[in-house]
Coordinates of C-alpha atoms (C1' of nucleotides) in Angstrom, one line a residue:
Chain W
M269 CA 98.5 69.4 106.5
S270 CA 101.1 71.9 105.7
A271 CA 100.4 72.6 101.9
K272 CA 99.7 76.3 102.8
K273 CA 103.0 78.0 102.2
P274 CA 103.4 80.4 99.0
R275 CA 100.6 82.9 98.8
L276 CA 102.6 84.6 96.3
P277 CA 106.1 84.0 94.4
R278 CA 108.9 85.3 96.3
R279 CA 109.3 89.1 95.9
S280 CA 113.2 89.3 96.9
G281 CA 115.9 87.9 99.1
C282 CA 115.5 90.7 101.6
P283 CA 114.9 89.2 105.1
I284 CA 112.2 91.5 105.9
S285 CA 110.4 90.9 102.6
Y286 CA 110.7 87.1 103.9
S287 CA 109.3 87.9 107.2
L288 CA 106.6 89.9 105.5
E289 CA 105.5 87.0 103.3
I290 CA 104.7 85.3 106.7
F291 CA 103.4 88.3 108.9
G292 CA 102.7 90.9 106.5
D293 CA 98.8 91.2 107.3
R294 CA 96.5 92.4 109.9
W295 CA 96.0 89.0 111.7
T296 CA 99.0 86.9 111.7
L297 CA 101.1 88.7 114.5
L298 CA 97.9 89.1 116.6
V299 CA 97.6 85.2 116.7
L300 CA 101.3 85.0 117.7
R301 CA 100.7 87.6 120.4
D302 CA 98.1 85.5 122.0
L303 CA 100.2 82.3 121.4
L304 CA 103.6 83.7 122.7
L305 CA 102.6 86.6 125.1
K306 CA 99.5 85.5 126.7
G307 CA 100.0 81.7 126.5
R308 CA 96.8 80.9 124.5
R309 CA 96.5 77.3 122.9
H310 CA 93.1 76.6 121.6
F311 CA 91.2 77.7 118.3
K312 CA 88.5 79.1 120.6
D313 CA 91.0 81.2 122.7
F314 CA 92.2 83.0 119.6
L315 CA 88.8 83.3 118.3
A316 CA 88.0 85.1 121.5
A317 CA 90.6 87.9 121.3
E318 CA 89.2 91.3 121.5
E319 CA 90.0 92.3 117.8
G320 CA 87.5 89.7 116.6
I321 CA 89.1 87.5 113.9
A322 CA 86.8 85.5 111.6
T323 CA 87.1 81.7 111.8
N324 CA 88.1 81.6 108.1
I325 CA 90.8 83.9 108.4
L326 CA 92.2 82.2 111.8
T327 CA 92.1 78.9 110.1
D328 CA 94.1 80.2 107.1
R329 CA 96.5 82.1 109.4
L330 CA 97.2 79.1 111.7
Q331 CA 97.7 76.8 108.7
R332 CA 100.2 79.2 107.1
L333 CA 102.0 79.6 110.5
E334 CA 102.2 75.8 110.7
A335 CA 103.3 75.4 107.1
F336 CA 106.1 77.9 107.6
G337 CA 107.1 76.0 110.8
V338 CA 106.5 78.7 113.2
I339 CA 103.9 76.7 115.2
R340 CA 102.8 73.1 115.6
R341 CA 99.4 71.7 116.0
V342 CA 98.2 68.5 118.0
R343 CA 95.1 66.9 119.0
D344 CA 94.4 67.6 122.7
P345 CA 94.4 64.1 124.6
E346 CA 91.9 65.2 127.0
D347 CA 89.2 66.4 124.5
R348 CA 89.7 65.1 121.0
R349 CA 87.7 67.7 119.4
R350 CA 90.1 70.3 120.5
R351 CA 93.5 71.2 119.1
I352 CA 96.4 72.5 120.8
Y353 CA 98.8 75.1 119.2
R354 CA 102.4 75.5 120.4
P355 CA 105.2 77.7 119.3
T356 CA 108.2 75.9 117.7
D357 CA 111.6 77.3 118.5
K358 CA 111.5 79.1 115.2
G359 CA 108.0 80.8 116.7
I360 CA 109.6 81.5 120.0
A361 CA 112.6 83.3 118.1
L362 CA 109.6 86.1 117.2
L363 CA 109.3 87.0 120.6
P364 CA 111.8 90.3 120.2
V365 CA 109.8 91.2 116.9
L366 CA 106.4 91.1 119.0
L367 CA 107.8 92.9 122.0
E368 CA 109.4 95.7 119.8
L369 CA 106.2 96.2 118.1
A370 CA 104.4 96.2 121.5
A371 CA 106.9 98.7 122.8
W372 CA 106.6 101.1 119.7
G373 CA 102.8 100.8 119.9
A374 CA 102.4 101.4 123.5
H375 CA 104.9 104.4 123.2
H376 CA 103.1 106.0 120.6
D377 CA 99.3 105.2 121.2
S378 CA 98.0 107.9 123.6
G379 CA 95.0 105.5 124.1
T380 CA 97.2 102.4 124.9
A381 CA 96.0 99.5 127.0
A382 CA 99.6 98.1 127.6
P383 CA 100.4 97.0 131.0
S384 CA 101.6 100.2 133.1
G385 CA 105.5 100.2 133.0
F386 CA 105.9 97.9 130.4
V387 CA 107.8 100.3 128.1
A388 CA 110.1 101.2 130.9
R389 CA 110.7 98.0 132.1
F390 CA 111.6 96.5 128.6
A391 CA 113.8 99.6 127.7
E392 CA 115.5 98.9 131.0
D393 CA 116.1 95.1 130.7
R394 CA 115.1 94.0 127.5
E395 CA 117.0 90.5 128.0
A396 CA 115.0 89.9 131.3
V397 CA 111.6 90.6 129.8
L398 CA 112.3 88.1 126.9
E399 CA 113.5 85.5 129.2
E400 CA 110.6 85.5 131.2
F401 CA 108.2 85.0 128.1
R402 CA 110.7 82.3 127.2
R403 CA 110.6 80.4 130.5
A404 CA 106.6 80.7 130.5
L405 CA 106.6 79.1 127.1
S406 CA 108.9 76.3 127.9
E407 CA 106.9 75.2 131.0
D408 CA 104.7 72.7 129.4
Chain S
M49 CA 97.0 116.4 103.3
S50 CA 96.8 113.9 106.2
A51 CA 93.1 112.7 106.2
K52 CA 94.3 109.2 105.7
K53 CA 94.3 107.8 109.2
P54 CA 91.8 105.3 110.1
R55 CA 91.2 102.5 107.6
L56 CA 89.0 100.8 110.2
P57 CA 87.6 101.7 113.8
R58 CA 90.0 100.8 116.5
R59 CA 90.0 97.0 117.4
S60 CA 91.4 97.0 120.9
G61 CA 93.8 99.0 122.9
C62 CA 96.5 96.3 122.5
P63 CA 99.8 98.2 121.6
I64 CA 100.5 95.3 119.0
S65 CA 97.1 95.9 117.5
Y66 CA 97.6 99.6 117.3
S67 CA 101.0 99.0 115.5
L68 CA 99.4 96.6 113.0
E69 CA 96.8 99.3 112.4
I70 CA 99.5 101.1 110.8
F71 CA 101.8 98.6 109.6
G72 CA 99.7 95.2 109.1
D73 CA 99.9 94.7 105.5
R74 CA 102.6 93.5 103.0
W75 CA 103.9 96.9 101.9
T76 CA 104.3 99.5 104.7
L77 CA 107.3 98.0 106.4
L78 CA 109.1 97.5 103.1
V79 CA 108.6 101.3 102.5
L80 CA 110.1 101.9 105.7
R81 CA 112.9 99.4 105.1
D82 CA 114.0 101.6 102.0
L83 CA 113.4 104.9 103.9
L84 CA 115.1 103.9 107.3
L85 CA 117.7 101.3 106.4
K86 CA 118.5 102.2 102.8
G87 CA 118.3 105.9 103.0
R88 CA 115.8 106.1 100.2
R89 CA 113.9 109.6 99.8
H90 CA 111.9 109.8 96.7
F91 CA 108.9 108.4 95.6
K92 CA 110.7 106.9 92.4
D93 CA 113.2 105.1 94.8
F94 CA 110.3 103.3 96.5
L95 CA 108.8 102.4 93.2
A96 CA 112.1 100.9 92.0
A97 CA 112.6 98.5 95.0
E98 CA 112.9 94.8 93.9
E99 CA 109.5 93.8 95.1
G100 CA 107.7 95.8 92.7
I101 CA 105.0 97.9 94.8
A102 CA 102.2 99.5 92.6
T103 CA 102.0 103.4 92.3
N104 CA 98.5 103.4 93.8
I105 CA 99.7 101.4 96.7
L106 CA 102.8 103.3 97.6
T107 CA 100.9 106.5 97.4
D108 CA 98.2 105.2 99.8
R109 CA 101.0 103.9 102.2
L110 CA 103.1 107.0 102.1
Q111 CA 99.8 109.1 102.8
R112 CA 99.1 106.9 105.7
L113 CA 102.5 106.7 107.2
E114 CA 102.3 110.5 107.0
A115 CA 99.0 110.9 108.5
F116 CA 100.3 108.7 111.5
G117 CA 103.2 111.1 111.8
V118 CA 105.7 108.5 111.1
I119 CA 107.2 110.3 108.1
R120 CA 107.1 113.7 106.7
R121 CA 106.8 115.0 103.0
V122 CA 108.1 117.9 101.4
R123 CA 108.8 119.2 98.0
D124 CA 112.4 119.0 96.8
P125 CA 113.8 122.6 96.5
E126 CA 116.2 121.3 93.7
D127 CA 113.5 120.1 91.6
R128 CA 109.9 120.9 92.5
R129 CA 108.4 117.8 90.5
R130 CA 109.9 115.6 93.3
R131 CA 109.0 115.1 96.8
I132 CA 111.2 114.2 99.7
Y133 CA 110.1 111.6 102.3
R134 CA 112.0 111.7 105.6
P135 CA 111.2 109.8 108.9
T136 CA 110.0 111.7 111.8
D137 CA 111.3 110.7 115.3
K138 CA 108.3 108.5 115.5
G139 CA 109.3 106.8 112.5
I140 CA 113.1 106.5 113.5
A141 CA 111.8 104.6 116.5
L142 CA 110.7 101.9 114.3
L143 CA 114.4 100.8 113.6
P144 CA 114.3 98.0 116.3
V145 CA 111.1 96.7 114.8
L146 CA 112.6 96.4 111.3
L147 CA 116.0 95.2 112.5
E148 CA 114.4 92.4 114.7
L149 CA 112.2 91.4 111.6
A150 CA 115.2 91.4 109.4
A151 CA 117.3 89.4 111.9
W152 CA 114.6 86.6 112.3
G153 CA 114.2 86.6 108.4
A154 CA 117.8 86.3 107.8
H155 CA 118.2 83.5 110.3
H156 CA 115.3 81.6 109.0
D157 CA 115.3 82.0 105.3
S158 CA 117.6 79.6 103.6
G159 CA 117.6 81.5 100.5
T160 CA 118.4 84.9 102.2
A161 CA 120.1 87.9 100.7
A162 CA 120.9 89.5 104.0
P163 CA 124.1 91.1 104.2
S164 CA 126.8 88.5 105.4
G165 CA 127.4 88.7 109.1
F166 CA 124.6 91.0 109.7
V167 CA 122.9 88.5 112.1
A168 CA 125.9 87.7 114.3
R169 CA 126.8 91.6 114.4
F170 CA 123.3 92.5 115.5
A171 CA 123.1 89.6 118.2
E172 CA 126.5 90.8 119.2
D173 CA 126.0 94.5 119.7
R174 CA 122.6 95.4 119.1
E175 CA 122.8 98.9 120.1
A176 CA 125.8 99.6 118.0
V177 CA 123.9 98.6 115.0
L178 CA 120.9 100.7 116.0
E179 CA 123.1 103.5 116.5
E180 CA 124.7 103.3 113.1
F181 CA 121.3 103.8 111.4
R182 CA 120.4 106.5 113.5
R183 CA 123.5 108.5 112.7
A184 CA 123.0 107.9 109.0
L185 CA 119.5 109.3 109.4
S186 CA 120.4 112.4 111.3
E187 CA 123.0 113.2 108.6
D188 CA 120.8 115.7 106.6
Chain P
dT134 C1' 71.5 54.6 124.3
dT135 C1' 70.0 58.6 121.9
dT136 C1' 69.9 63.5 121.7
dT137 C1' 71.8 67.9 122.5
dT138 C1' 76.1 70.7 122.7
dT139 C1' 80.5 71.8 121.7
dA140 C1' 85.2 72.8 119.0
dA141 C1' 87.0 73.2 114.8
dC142 C1' 86.7 74.3 111.0
dT143 C1' 84.2 74.9 105.8
dT144 C1' 81.4 77.4 102.7
dG145 C1' 78.8 81.0 100.1
dC146 C1' 78.8 85.4 99.0
dA147 C1' 79.4 90.4 99.5
dA148 C1' 82.6 94.1 100.8
dT149 C1' 87.2 95.8 100.5
dT150 C1' 92.1 95.8 99.0
dT151 C1' 95.7 94.9 95.8
dG152 C1' 97.6 94.8 91.2
dC153 C1' 98.1 96.4 86.6
dA154 C1' 98.5 99.7 83.2
dA155 C1' 96.8 103.8 81.1
dG156 C1' 96.2 108.7 82.0
dT157 C1' 96.8 113.4 84.1
dT158 C1' 99.1 117.5 85.7
dA159 C1' 103.0 120.3 87.0
dT160 C1' 107.9 120.9 86.2
dT161 C1' 112.2 120.3 84.2
dC162 C1' 115.1 119.4 80.1
dG163 C1' 116.5 119.6 75.1
Chain U
dC257 C1' 108.1 125.3 72.5
dG258 C1' 107.6 120.3 72.4
dA259 C1' 109.4 116.2 74.9
dA260 C1' 110.7 113.9 78.9
dT261 C1' 109.9 113.4 83.8
dA262 C1' 108.0 112.9 88.9
dA263 C1' 104.2 112.1 91.1
dC264 C1' 100.4 110.9 91.4
dT265 C1' 95.1 109.3 89.8
dT266 C1' 92.0 106.4 87.6
dG267 C1' 89.3 102.3 85.8
dC268 C1' 88.8 97.7 86.4
dA269 C1' 89.9 92.8 87.1
dA270 C1' 91.9 89.7 90.6
dA271 C1' 92.6 88.5 95.5
dT272 C1' 91.7 88.9 100.1
dT273 C1' 88.8 89.7 104.1
dG274 C1' 84.5 89.7 106.8
dC275 C1' 80.1 87.6 108.0
dA276 C1' 77.2 84.2 109.2
dA277 C1' 75.5 80.0 108.3
dG278 C1' 76.6 75.1 107.5
dT279 C1' 79.2 70.5 108.5
dT280 C1' 81.4 66.9 111.3
dA281 C1' 83.5 64.6 115.0
dA282 C1' 83.7 64.3 119.9
dA283 C1' 81.7 65.1 124.5
dA284 C1' 78.1 66.0 127.7
dA285 C1' 73.2 65.6 128.9
dA286 C1' 69.1 63.4 129.0

DNA sequence: TTTTTTAACTTGCAATTTGCAAGTTATTCG
DNA sequence: CGAATAACTTGCAAATTGCAAGTTAAAAAA
């Protein structure tokens, strides 16, 4: 596996540019949302998300995330047809990015479906919210 | 101006999905980096960034950011050929997203050109770093 | 045991977006 | 006034996304 890294040659040394080389598209962070915030694990789960990602795009994104060391992919011992996708530490470190995007979106989208009170809670105790998600992810 | 909003129909009410409708591409957050973190203001400045955005893409992204109320665009009174692009409050509220992306990228990119000590400083006093950038942006 | 169903992709092709570079128009400079 | 400049616009090729049918291995049903 993992021959999927560079889509384009490196554009600059900027850290944001580096991050966007991995996440700068309409789907990758949505996949990570399901993985990190919703605890989804299987291909089928990501496919079932409301936004309707296509199978070829999902496969591509999962492969890239694996190649960049953000997730790992193993065969499910209970059903060998299935694959389990899990975040690495590098992946878990993306929680703040996801939550800041969520907070911004929830605050500025008049039609948001964000959980009620999420923005206030995050603003009030950011670290506690982060810790909750980290704990959920470490329960394996 | 500002007829540039929806590229696609809304995919879901998820706040992250909403954010990605605006930023889910390889260029938009780079433009905002220059605007919010580097204080760039003119079309020419964004064009000159190291990553080499094309003029049609830059124009498209600026128009979308304006349509979403993230930036405003005015004619420069000192040279009417020029345009000044400035962040709105909605735009400034994206600083945490940008800085989290930068911190993640700086930490995980072995070839990073991030300013030395940035990651440590941000981890140590996130609010102070945010406040610095906000102050710089309000000096107009 | 065989057949059917299911999970995770893969593939072919059309539609959309990006990238490159030349072109256009209004404004400023020499 | 002509040349240069700022901010786009345009035409077209390359790359990516989206849709839906197809494939293969594993599990479930007959």
